[in-house]
CSV table of C-alpha atoms and ligand atoms in Angstrom, one decimal:
chain,number,residue,atom,x,y,z
A,1,UNK,CA,0.0,0.0,0.0
A,2,UNK,CA,2.7,2.5,1.0
A,3,UNK,CA,4.7,1.6,-2.0
A,4,UNK,CA,1.7,1.9,-4.3
A,5,UNK,CA,0.8,5.4,-3.1
A,6,UNK,CA,4.4,6.4,-3.1
A,7,UNK,CA,4.7,5.4,-6.7
A,8,UNK,CA,1.6,7.4,-7.5
A,9,UNK,CA,3.3,10.4,-6.0
A,10,UNK,CA,6.6,9.5,-7.7
A,11,UNK,CA,8.3,9.2,-4.4
A,12,UNK,CA,10.0,6.4,-2.5
A,13,UNK,CA,8.7,6.7,1.0
A,14,UNK,CA,11.5,6.3,3.5
A,15,UNK,CA,10.8,5.7,6.3
A,16,UNK,CA,7.1,4.8,5.7
A,17,UNK,CA,5.0,7.6,7.2
A,18,UNK,CA,1.8,6.6,9.1
A,19,UNK,CA,-0.4,8.2,6.5
A,20,UNK,CA,1.5,8.0,3.2
A,21,UNK,CA,-1.0,9.9,1.2
A,22,UNK,CA,-0.5,12.8,3.6
A,23,UNK,CA,3.2,13.2,3.7
A,24,UNK,CA,4.3,16.4,5.3
A,25,UNK,CA,7.7,17.9,4.9
A,26,UNK,CA,7.5,20.1,8.0
A,27,UNK,CA,6.8,18.3,11.3
A,28,UNK,CA,5.6,21.7,12.7
A,29,UNK,CA,2.9,22.0,10.1
A,30,UNK,CA,-0.2,19.7,9.9
A,31,UNK,CA,0.1,17.2,7.1
A,32,UNK,CA,-1.6,18.2,3.8
A,33,UNK,CA,-2.1,16.2,0.6
A,34,UNK,CA,1.0,16.2,-1.6
A,35,UNK,CA,1.1,19.1,-4.0
A,36,UNK,CA,0.9,17.9,-7.6
A,37,UNK,CA,1.6,19.9,-10.7
A,38,UNK,CA,1.4,19.5,-14.4
A,39,UNK,CA,3.2,21.8,-16.7
A,40,UNK,CA,3.2,22.7,-20.4
A,41,UNK,CA,4.8,20.4,-22.9
A,42,UNK,CA,7.7,22.8,-23.5
A,43,UNK,CA,8.3,23.1,-19.7
A,44,UNK,CA,8.2,19.4,-19.4
A,45,UNK,CA,10.9,19.0,-22.0
A,46,UNK,CA,13.0,21.7,-20.3
A,47,UNK,CA,12.7,20.0,-17.0
A,48,UNK,CA,13.6,16.6,-18.5
A,49,UNK,CA,16.7,18.2,-20.0
A,50,UNK,CA,17.7,19.4,-16.6
A,51,UNK,CA,16.5,23.0,-16.5
A,52,UNK,CA,15.9,23.9,-12.8
A,53,UNK,CA,13.0,26.4,-13.1
A,54,UNK,CA,9.3,26.1,-13.8
A,55,UNK,CA,7.7,29.5,-14.4
A,56,UNK,CA,4.2,30.1,-13.1
A,57,UNK,CA,2.9,30.7,-16.6
A,58,UNK,CA,3.9,27.2,-17.7
A,59,UNK,CA,1.9,25.5,-14.9
A,60,UNK,CA,-1.2,23.9,-16.4
A,61,UNK,CA,-2.6,22.3,-13.4
A,62,UNK,CA,-1.9,22.5,-9.6
A,63,UNK,CA,-3.7,20.3,-7.2
A,64,UNK,CA,-4.1,23.0,-4.6
A,65,UNK,CA,-2.5,26.3,-3.5
A,66,UNK,CA,0.5,25.8,-1.4
A,67,UNK,CA,3.0,27.5,0.9
A,68,UNK,CA,6.5,28.6,0.1
A,69,UNK,CA,8.8,25.7,0.4
A,70,UNK,CA,6.3,22.9,0.1
A,71,UNK,CA,7.5,20.0,-2.0
A,72,UNK,CA,5.8,20.1,-5.4
A,73,UNK,CA,5.7,16.9,-7.5
A,74,UNK,CA,5.6,17.4,-11.2
A,75,UNK,CA,4.0,14.8,-13.5
A,76,UNK,CA,4.3,14.4,-17.2
A,77,UNK,CA,1.6,14.1,-19.8
A,78,UNK,CA,1.4,10.3,-19.2
A,79,UNK,CA,1.0,10.8,-15.5
A,80,UNK,CA,4.5,9.7,-14.7
A,81,UNK,CA,6.8,11.3,-12.2
A,82,UNK,CA,8.8,14.1,-13.8
A,83,UNK,CA,10.5,15.9,-11.0
A,84,UNK,CA,10.2,17.3,-7.5
A,85,UNK,CA,11.0,20.8,-6.4
A,86,UNK,CA,10.3,23.6,-4.0
A,87,UNK,CA,7.2,25.7,-4.4
A,88,UNK,CA,7.5,29.4,-4.4
A,89,UNK,CA,3.9,30.8,-4.9
A,90,UNK,CA,5.0,34.4,-4.8
A,91,UNK,CA,7.7,34.2,-7.4
A,92,UNK,CA,7.5,34.1,-11.2
A,93,UNK,CA,9.5,30.9,-10.8
A,94,UNK,CA,6.8,28.7,-9.3
A,95,UNK,CA,8.9,25.6,-8.7
A,96,UNK,CA,12.7,25.3,-8.3
A,97,UNK,CA,13.6,21.7,-9.2
A,98,UNK,CA,15.5,19.7,-6.7
A,99,UNK,CA,15.5,16.4,-8.6
A,100,UNK,CA,14.3,15.2,-11.9
A,101,UNK,CA,14.3,11.7,-13.4
A,102,UNK,CA,13.6,8.7,-11.2
A,103,UNK,CA,11.5,9.2,-8.2
A,104,UNK,CA,13.4,9.9,-5.0
A,105,UNK,CA,12.8,10.9,-1.4
A,106,UNK,CA,13.6,14.4,-0.2
A,107,UNK,CA,14.7,13.7,3.3
A,108,UNK,CA,17.6,14.5,5.5
A,109,UNK,CA,19.7,11.9,3.7
A,110,UNK,CA,19.0,13.7,0.4
A,111,UNK,CA,20.2,17.0,1.8
A,112,UNK,CA,23.3,15.4,3.3
A,113,UNK,CA,24.2,13.8,0.0
A,114,UNK,CA,23.8,17.1,-1.9
A,115,UNK,CA,26.0,18.9,0.7
A,116,UNK,CA,28.7,16.3,0.4
A,117,UNK,CA,28.5,16.4,-3.4
A,118,UNK,CA,29.1,20.2,-3.4
A,119,UNK,CA,32.0,19.9,-1.0
A,120,UNK,CA,33.6,17.0,-2.9
A,121,UNK,CA,33.4,18.6,-6.3
A,122,UNK,CA,35.6,21.4,-5.0
A,123,UNK,CA,38.1,19.1,-3.3
A,124,UNK,CA,41.7,20.0,-4.3
A,125,UNK,CA,40.7,23.4,-5.8
A,126,UNK,CA,41.8,25.5,-2.8
A,127,UNK,CA,44.7,25.3,-0.4
A,128,UNK,CA,45.5,27.5,2.6
A,129,UNK,CA,46.3,30.4,0.3
A,130,UNK,CA,42.6,30.7,-0.6
A,131,UNK,CA,40.4,30.4,2.4
A,132,UNK,CA,37.6,32.3,0.7
A,133,UNK,CA,35.6,30.6,-2.0
A,134,UNK,CA,32.1,29.4,-2.9
A,135,UNK,CA,31.0,26.1,-1.4
A,136,UNK,CA,27.5,26.0,-2.9
A,137,UNK,CA,26.5,27.8,-6.1
A,138,UNK,CA,22.8,27.5,-6.3
A,139,UNK,CA,21.0,25.6,-9.1
A,140,UNK,CA,24.2,24.4,-10.7
A,141,UNK,CA,25.1,22.6,-7.4
A,142,UNK,CA,21.5,21.2,-7.0
A,143,UNK,CA,20.6,24.0,-4.5
A,144,UNK,CA,18.3,26.3,-6.4
A,145,UNK,CA,18.3,29.9,-5.0
A,146,UNK,CA,20.8,29.1,-2.3
A,147,UNK,CA,24.5,30.0,-2.0
A,148,UNK,CA,27.1,29.2,0.6
A,149,UNK,CA,30.4,31.0,0.7
A,150,UNK,CA,33.4,30.4,2.9
A,151,UNK,CA,35.4,33.2,4.5
A,152,UNK,CA,38.1,31.4,6.6
A,153,UNK,CA,36.1,29.3,9.1
A,154,UNK,CA,32.9,31.4,8.7
A,155,UNK,CA,30.2,30.3,6.2
A,156,UNK,CA,27.7,32.8,4.8
A,157,UNK,CA,24.5,31.2,3.7
A,158,UNK,CA,22.5,33.4,1.4
A,159,UNK,CA,19.0,32.4,0.3
A,160,UNK,CA,17.2,34.1,-2.6
A,161,UNK,CA,13.8,32.4,-2.2
A,162,UNK,CA,11.5,32.0,0.8
A,163,UNK,CA,11.0,28.4,-0.2
A,164,UNK,CA,14.2,27.5,1.8
A,165,UNK,CA,13.0,28.9,5.0
A,166,UNK,CA,11.0,25.8,6.2
A,167,UNK,CA,13.9,23.5,5.4
A,168,UNK,CA,16.8,25.4,7.1
A,169,UNK,CA,16.2,23.6,10.4
A,170,UNK,CA,17.0,20.3,8.7
A,171,UNK,CA,19.8,21.6,6.5
A,172,UNK,CA,21.8,24.0,8.7
A,173,UNK,CA,23.2,21.5,11.2
A,174,UNK,CA,24.4,19.3,8.4
A,175,UNK,CA,25.9,22.2,6.5
A,176,UNK,CA,27.9,23.2,9.6
A,177,UNK,CA,29.2,19.6,9.9
A,178,UNK,CA,29.9,18.9,6.2
A,179,UNK,CA,31.8,22.1,5.7
A,180,UNK,CA,33.4,22.2,9.2
A,181,UNK,CA,32.1,25.7,9.9
A,182,UNK,CA,32.9,27.5,13.1
A,183,UNK,CA,30.4,30.2,12.4
A,184,UNK,CA,27.4,30.4,10.0
A,185,UNK,CA,25.8,33.7,9.1
A,186,UNK,CA,22.5,33.9,7.3
A,187,UNK,CA,21.8,36.4,4.6
A,188,UNK,CA,18.5,36.8,2.8
A,189,UNK,CA,17.9,38.6,-0.5
A,190,UNK,CA,16.0,41.9,-0.1
A,191,UNK,CA,12.7,40.6,-1.6
A,192,UNK,CA,12.3,38.1,1.3
A,193,UNK,CA,13.9,40.0,4.1
A,194,UNK,CA,10.7,41.2,5.8
A,195,UNK,CA,9.1,37.7,5.6
A,196,UNK,CA,12.3,36.0,7.0
A,197,UNK,CA,12.4,38.6,9.8
A,198,UNK,CA,9.1,37.1,11.1
A,199,UNK,CA,10.7,33.8,11.8
A,200,UNK,CA,13.9,32.4,13.3
A,201,UNK,CA,15.8,32.7,10.0
A,202,UNK,CA,16.3,36.5,9.8
A,203,UNK,CA,18.8,38.3,7.6
A,204,UNK,CA,22.1,38.7,9.3
A,205,UNK,CA,21.4,36.1,12.0
A,206,UNK,CA,24.4,34.3,13.3
A,207,UNK,CA,22.9,30.8,13.2
A,208,UNK,CA,26.0,29.1,14.6
A,209,UNK,CA,29.1,30.3,16.4
A,210,UNK,CA,30.1,33.5,18.2
A,211,UNK,CA,28.8,36.9,17.3
A,212,UNK,CA,30.9,39.2,15.1
A,213,UNK,CA,31.4,42.9,15.0
A,214,UNK,CA,34.3,43.3,12.6
A,215,UNK,CA,34.6,42.1,9.0
A,216,UNK,CA,36.1,38.6,8.6
A,217,UNK,CA,39.7,38.4,7.3
A,218,UNK,CA,40.4,35.6,4.8
A,219,UNK,CA,42.9,34.8,2.1
A,220,UNK,CA,42.6,34.7,-1.6
A,221,UNK,CA,45.6,33.5,-3.6
A,222,UNK,CA,47.8,34.4,-0.7
A,223,UNK,CA,46.5,37.9,-0.3
A,224,UNK,CA,44.5,39.0,2.8
A,225,UNK,CA,41.1,40.5,2.4
A,226,UNK,CA,38.3,41.5,4.6
A,227,UNK,CA,34.7,40.7,4.0
A,228,UNK,CA,31.7,42.4,5.7
A,229,UNK,CA,29.7,39.3,5.8
A,230,UNK,CA,26.8,40.9,7.6
A,231,UNK,CA,26.2,44.0,5.4
A,232,UNK,CA,28.5,43.7,2.4
A,233,UNK,CA,27.3,43.2,-1.2
A,234,UNK,CA,26.6,39.6,-2.2
A,235,UNK,CA,28.0,37.7,0.8
A,236,UNK,CA,30.7,40.3,1.5
A,237,UNK,CA,33.1,39.8,-1.4
A,238,UNK,CA,33.1,39.0,-5.1
A,239,UNK,CA,34.6,35.6,-5.0
A,240,UNK,CA,33.8,34.9,-8.6
A,241,UNK,CA,36.5,37.3,-9.9
A,242,UNK,CA,39.5,35.4,-8.4
A,243,UNK,CA,40.8,33.9,-11.6
A,244,UNK,CA,40.4,37.2,-13.5
A,245,UNK,CA,42.3,38.9,-10.8
A,246,UNK,CA,45.1,36.4,-11.0
A,247,UNK,CA,45.4,37.1,-14.7
A,248,UNK,CA,45.5,40.8,-14.0
A,249,UNK,CA,48.4,40.2,-11.6
A,250,UNK,CA,50.3,38.4,-14.4
A,251,UNK,CA,50.2,41.4,-16.7
A,252,UNK,CA,50.4,44.2,-14.2
A,253,UNK,CA,54.2,44.7,-13.9
A,254,UNK,CA,55.2,48.4,-14.3
A,255,UNK,CA,51.7,49.4,-15.3
A,256,UNK,CA,49.5,52.3,-14.0
A,257,UNK,CA,46.2,50.6,-13.2
A,258,UNK,CA,42.7,52.0,-13.1
A,259,UNK,CA,40.2,49.7,-11.3
A,260,UNK,CA,36.8,51.0,-12.2
A,261,UNK,CA,33.9,49.7,-10.0
A,262,UNK,CA,36.6,48.5,-7.7
A,263,UNK,CA,34.5,47.5,-4.7
A,264,UNK,CA,37.0,46.5,-2.0
A,265,UNK,CA,40.0,46.7,-4.4
A,266,UNK,CA,40.4,43.0,-5.3
A,267,UNK,CA,41.8,43.6,-8.8
A,268,UNK,CA,44.1,46.4,-7.5
A,269,UNK,CA,45.8,44.3,-4.9
A,270,UNK,CA,46.6,41.5,-7.3
A,271,UNK,CA,47.9,44.2,-9.7
A,272,UNK,CA,50.0,45.7,-6.9
A,273,UNK,CA,51.5,42.3,-6.0
A,274,UNK,CA,52.2,41.8,-9.7
A,275,UNK,CA,54.4,44.9,-9.7
A,276,UNK,CA,52.0,47.6,-10.9
A,277,UNK,CA,53.5,51.1,-10.6
A,278,UNK,CA,50.2,52.6,-9.3
A,279,UNK,CA,46.6,51.6,-8.7
A,280,UNK,CA,43.5,53.8,-8.7
A,281,UNK,CA,40.3,52.4,-7.2
A,282,UNK,CA,37.2,54.1,-8.6
A,283,UNK,CA,33.8,53.4,-6.9
A,284,UNK,CA,30.6,55.2,-6.1
A,285,UNK,CA,30.6,53.8,-2.6
A,286,UNK,CA,32.6,55.4,0.2
A,287,UNK,CA,32.2,52.1,2.1
A,288,UNK,CA,33.8,50.1,-0.7
A,289,UNK,CA,36.7,52.5,-1.0
A,290,UNK,CA,37.3,52.4,2.8
A,291,UNK,CA,37.4,48.6,2.6
A,292,UNK,CA,39.8,48.8,-0.4
A,293,UNK,CA,42.1,51.0,1.7
A,294,UNK,CA,42.1,48.6,4.6
A,295,UNK,CA,42.6,45.6,2.3
A,296,UNK,CA,45.7,47.4,0.8
A,297,UNK,CA,47.0,48.0,4.3
A,298,UNK,CA,46.5,44.3,5.2
A,299,UNK,CA,49.0,43.3,2.5
A,300,UNK,CA,51.8,45.9,2.8
A,301,UNK,CA,54.2,43.2,4.1
A,302,UNK,CA,54.5,42.2,0.4
A,303,UNK,CA,57.3,44.3,-1.1
A,304,UNK,CA,55.6,44.9,-4.5
A,305,UNK,CA,52.4,46.0,-2.8
A,306,UNK,CA,54.3,48.3,-0.5
A,307,UNK,CA,56.0,49.9,-3.5
A,308,UNK,CA,52.8,50.5,-5.4
A,309,UNK,CA,51.2,54.0,-5.2
A,310,UNK,CA,47.5,53.8,-4.4
A,311,UNK,CA,44.6,56.2,-4.5
A,312,UNK,CA,40.9,55.9,-4.3
A,313,UNK,CA,38.4,58.1,-6.2
A,314,UNK,CA,34.8,58.3,-5.1
A,315,UNK,CA,32.7,59.0,-8.2
A,316,UNK,CA,30.1,57.7,-10.5
A,317,UNK,CA,32.3,55.7,-12.8
A,318,UNK,CA,30.1,56.2,-15.9
A,319,UNK,CA,30.4,60.0,-15.5
A,320,UNK,CA,34.0,60.1,-14.5
A,321,UNK,CA,35.1,57.8,-17.3
A,322,UNK,CA,33.1,59.7,-19.9
A,323,UNK,CA,34.2,63.1,-18.7
A,324,UNK,CA,37.5,63.3,-20.7
A,325,UNK,CA,40.2,61.4,-22.4
A,326,UNK,CA,43.1,60.9,-20.0
A,327,UNK,CA,45.4,58.4,-21.9
A,328,UNK,CA,47.0,58.0,-18.4
A,329,UNK,CA,46.7,54.3,-17.6
A,330,UNK,CA,48.3,51.2,-19.0
A,331,UNK,CA,45.6,48.8,-17.6
A,332,UNK,CA,42.0,49.6,-17.2
A,333,UNK,CA,39.6,47.2,-15.5
A,334,UNK,CA,35.8,47.7,-15.9
A,335,UNK,CA,33.7,45.5,-13.7
A,336,UNK,CA,30.3,47.2,-13.3
A,337,UNK,CA,27.3,45.9,-11.4
A,338,UNK,CA,24.7,44.0,-13.5
A,339,UNK,CA,23.4,46.3,-16.2
A,340,UNK,CA,20.5,44.1,-17.2
A,341,UNK,CA,18.4,42.9,-14.3
A,342,UNK,CA,15.7,41.7,-16.7
A,343,UNK,CA,15.4,40.6,-20.3
A,344,UNK,CA,13.8,43.9,-21.4
A,345,UNK,CA,17.0,45.7,-20.4
A,346,UNK,CA,19.3,43.5,-22.5
A,347,UNK,CA,19.7,45.7,-25.6
A,348,UNK,CA,20.3,48.8,-23.5
A,349,UNK,CA,22.9,46.9,-21.5
A,350,UNK,CA,24.8,45.8,-24.6
A,351,UNK,CA,25.0,49.4,-25.7
A,352,UNK,CA,26.1,50.5,-22.2
A,353,UNK,CA,28.9,47.9,-22.3
A,354,UNK,CA,30.0,49.2,-25.6
A,355,UNK,CA,30.0,52.9,-24.4
A,356,UNK,CA,31.8,51.8,-21.2
A,357,UNK,CA,34.5,50.1,-23.4
A,358,UNK,CA,34.9,53.3,-25.4
A,359,UNK,CA,35.3,55.3,-22.2
A,360,UNK,CA,37.8,52.8,-20.9
A,361,UNK,CA,39.8,53.0,-24.1
A,362,UNK,CA,39.9,56.8,-23.7
A,363,UNK,CA,41.8,56.3,-20.4
A,364,UNK,CA,44.4,54.0,-21.9
A,365,UNK,CA,47.9,54.9,-23.1
A,366,UNK,CA,49.2,53.3,-26.3
A,367,UNK,CA,49.6,49.5,-25.9
A,368,UNK,CA,47.4,49.5,-22.8
A,369,UNK,CA,45.2,46.6,-21.8
A,370,UNK,CA,41.4,46.8,-21.3
A,371,UNK,CA,39.9,44.2,-19.0
A,372,UNK,CA,36.1,44.3,-19.2
A,373,UNK,CA,33.7,42.1,-17.2
A,374,UNK,CA,30.0,41.6,-17.2
A,375,UNK,CA,27.8,39.9,-14.6
A,376,UNK,CA,24.5,40.3,-16.5
A,377,UNK,CA,23.0,36.9,-17.0
A,378,UNK,CA,20.7,38.4,-19.6
A,379,UNK,CA,23.6,39.4,-21.9
A,380,UNK,CA,25.2,36.4,-23.5
A,381,UNK,CA,29.0,36.0,-23.6
A,382,UNK,CA,29.2,36.5,-27.4
A,383,UNK,CA,27.0,39.6,-27.2
A,384,UNK,CA,29.3,41.0,-24.5
A,385,UNK,CA,32.6,40.2,-26.2
A,386,UNK,CA,31.3,41.7,-29.4
A,387,UNK,CA,30.2,44.9,-27.7
A,388,UNK,CA,33.6,45.4,-26.1
A,389,UNK,CA,35.4,44.7,-29.3
A,390,UNK,CA,33.1,47.1,-31.2
A,391,UNK,CA,33.7,49.8,-28.6
A,392,UNK,CA,37.5,49.4,-28.9
A,393,UNK,CA,37.4,49.4,-32.7
A,394,UNK,CA,35.2,52.5,-32.9
A,395,UNK,CA,38.0,54.3,-31.1
A,396,UNK,CA,40.3,53.5,-34.1
A,397,UNK,CA,42.2,51.0,-32.1
A,398,UNK,CA,43.5,47.7,-33.1
A,399,UNK,CA,42.5,45.1,-30.5
A,400,UNK,CA,44.4,42.0,-29.8
A,401,UNK,CA,42.4,39.6,-27.7
A,402,UNK,CA,44.5,38.3,-24.9
A,403,UNK,CA,41.9,36.4,-23.0
A,404,UNK,CA,38.3,35.4,-22.7
A,405,UNK,CA,37.0,33.8,-19.5
A,406,UNK,CA,33.7,32.8,-17.9
A,407,UNK,CA,33.0,30.8,-14.8
A,408,UNK,CA,35.5,29.6,-12.3
A,409,UNK,CA,35.1,26.0,-11.0
A,410,UNK,CA,33.6,26.9,-7.7
A,411,UNK,CA,30.9,28.9,-9.5
A,412,UNK,CA,29.7,26.3,-12.0
A,413,UNK,CA,27.0,27.2,-14.6
A,414,UNK,CA,24.8,24.2,-15.5
A,415,UNK,CA,22.2,26.0,-17.6
A,416,UNK,CA,22.1,29.0,-19.9
A,417,UNK,CA,20.5,31.5,-17.4
A,418,UNK,CA,23.3,30.6,-14.9
A,419,UNK,CA,26.0,31.9,-17.2
A,420,UNK,CA,26.3,35.4,-15.8
A,421,UNK,CA,30.0,36.0,-15.7
A,422,UNK,CA,32.2,36.9,-18.6
A,423,UNK,CA,35.5,38.7,-18.9
A,424,UNK,CA,37.6,39.8,-21.9
A,425,UNK,CA,41.0,41.3,-22.1
A,426,UNK,CA,42.2,43.3,-25.1
A,427,UNK,CA,45.5,44.9,-25.8
A,428,UNK,CA,45.0,48.1,-27.8
A,429,UNK,CA,47.2,49.9,-30.3
A,430,UNK,CA,46.5,52.9,-32.5
A,431,UNK,CA,45.8,51.6,-36.0
A,432,UNK,CA,48.4,52.7,-38.4
B,501,SAH,N1,35.5,44.5,-9.2
B,501,SAH,C1,35.0,44.3,-7.9
B,501,SAH,C2,33.5,44.0,-7.9
B,501,SAH,C3,32.6,45.1,-8.5
B,501,SAH,S1,31.0,45.0,-7.9
B,501,SAH,C4,35.7,43.2,-7.2
B,501,SAH,O1,36.6,42.6,-7.8
B,501,SAH,O2,35.5,42.9,-6.0
B,501,SAH,C5,30.4,46.5,-8.5
B,501,SAH,C6,30.9,47.8,-7.8
B,501,SAH,O3,30.4,48.9,-8.5
B,501,SAH,C7,30.3,47.9,-6.4
B,501,SAH,O4,31.4,48.2,-5.5
B,501,SAH,C8,29.5,49.2,-6.5
B,501,SAH,O5,29.6,50.0,-5.3
B,501,SAH,C9,30.1,49.9,-7.7
B,501,SAH,N2,29.2,50.8,-8.4
B,501,SAH,C10,27.9,50.7,-8.7
B,501,SAH,N3,27.4,51.7,-9.5
B,501,SAH,C11,28.5,52.5,-9.7
B,501,SAH,C12,28.7,53.7,-10.4
B,501,SAH,N4,27.7,54.3,-11.1
B,501,SAH,N5,29.9,54.2,-10.4
B,501,SAH,C13,31.0,53.7,-9.7
B,501,SAH,N6,30.8,52.5,-9.0
B,501,SAH,C14,29.6,52.0,-9.0
């Protein structure tokens, strides 16, 4: 009987619940009948191919309303199990898929196995020189809408959907153990902050370990950095740029570097260690610039860093760069925030990247290098690379492409919408 009902729901029931047709995922909440969904044929194909999102407008049939975080079971046209995921009734993404294919049970063993898988796929990637990196990267690690970053022995868990809230009690103790965390800080995205504040999983809660008042200091490629894990952007640092920073270090010797949209000065410090003559951090945020200054000070025991002149400029980079031609830098880095938050902003963003590349080229001396990055998921890698090249060529410059890069191994991208990061480096000479 248990098995038969379970098969109907596409789940292997383990251990057998007393009322299998009324399986509850939250012991605090009264059991309610399993939530069943059918989706459009196109969505069905996407899910079968591994896509992790089901949009509300592709839901054809839902057995009943449901609360954020309830397990939703998807069935195909022939009434066979398709997938199981987390319901988010208030989001355009109605279901975030946890598992597709053969029926499975979502229980504590399932979470444990997913945590271990995320840890193990990163084994060997980082030594003690890099104590800051990403442990869990959302959908592409099987954890849709959830991120876990490491800063030394502190973990920062960031959730982007309310559907994780009812599961955190089961997941957090396992997370602490699997990743050997001495402290765990919870961050929630702004859209769910007030909802989360009503329960035990509020934004900035220290869910494990001692309280903190100062930023956490960690290492990246042997450099020391601070991360404001409670209030900083993302989880406190842009861990995804590590490999692009390493590349910048490799070409920085003797160069005057402009780091536009510098945040806490990550690129500048790598450039300084690589022997840059001078680095300029440019950011709108006084907070970010103060952090950049402290990060520089943390590393002055490194002779090349000590010998690099450093300055910070607080300004709107779009205005500052567009103001005038300076021809004063040998390496310009452009790493703006996302310029396309939604699909409708894509075309405008591509134009903005091109204009930004032009403004960056105007800062460069002959033979200088332009490093341009984009974190807009809505702009494809080829669109971005083409926009930067077009910008450089429109300045009458010959562009030699030195490097193209996308995602580092700790930020995997398993489906097209996850491919947000791209970076291109061009060496530019006046066309003769
Ligand atoms: N390159 C950084 C990350 C950049 S994140 C790193 O390696 O860590 C984007 C940064 O752009 C943020 O610090 C934000 O404060 C800044 N920013 C956003 N709008 C800006 C603007 N109009 N002018 C200058 N900086 C801006």
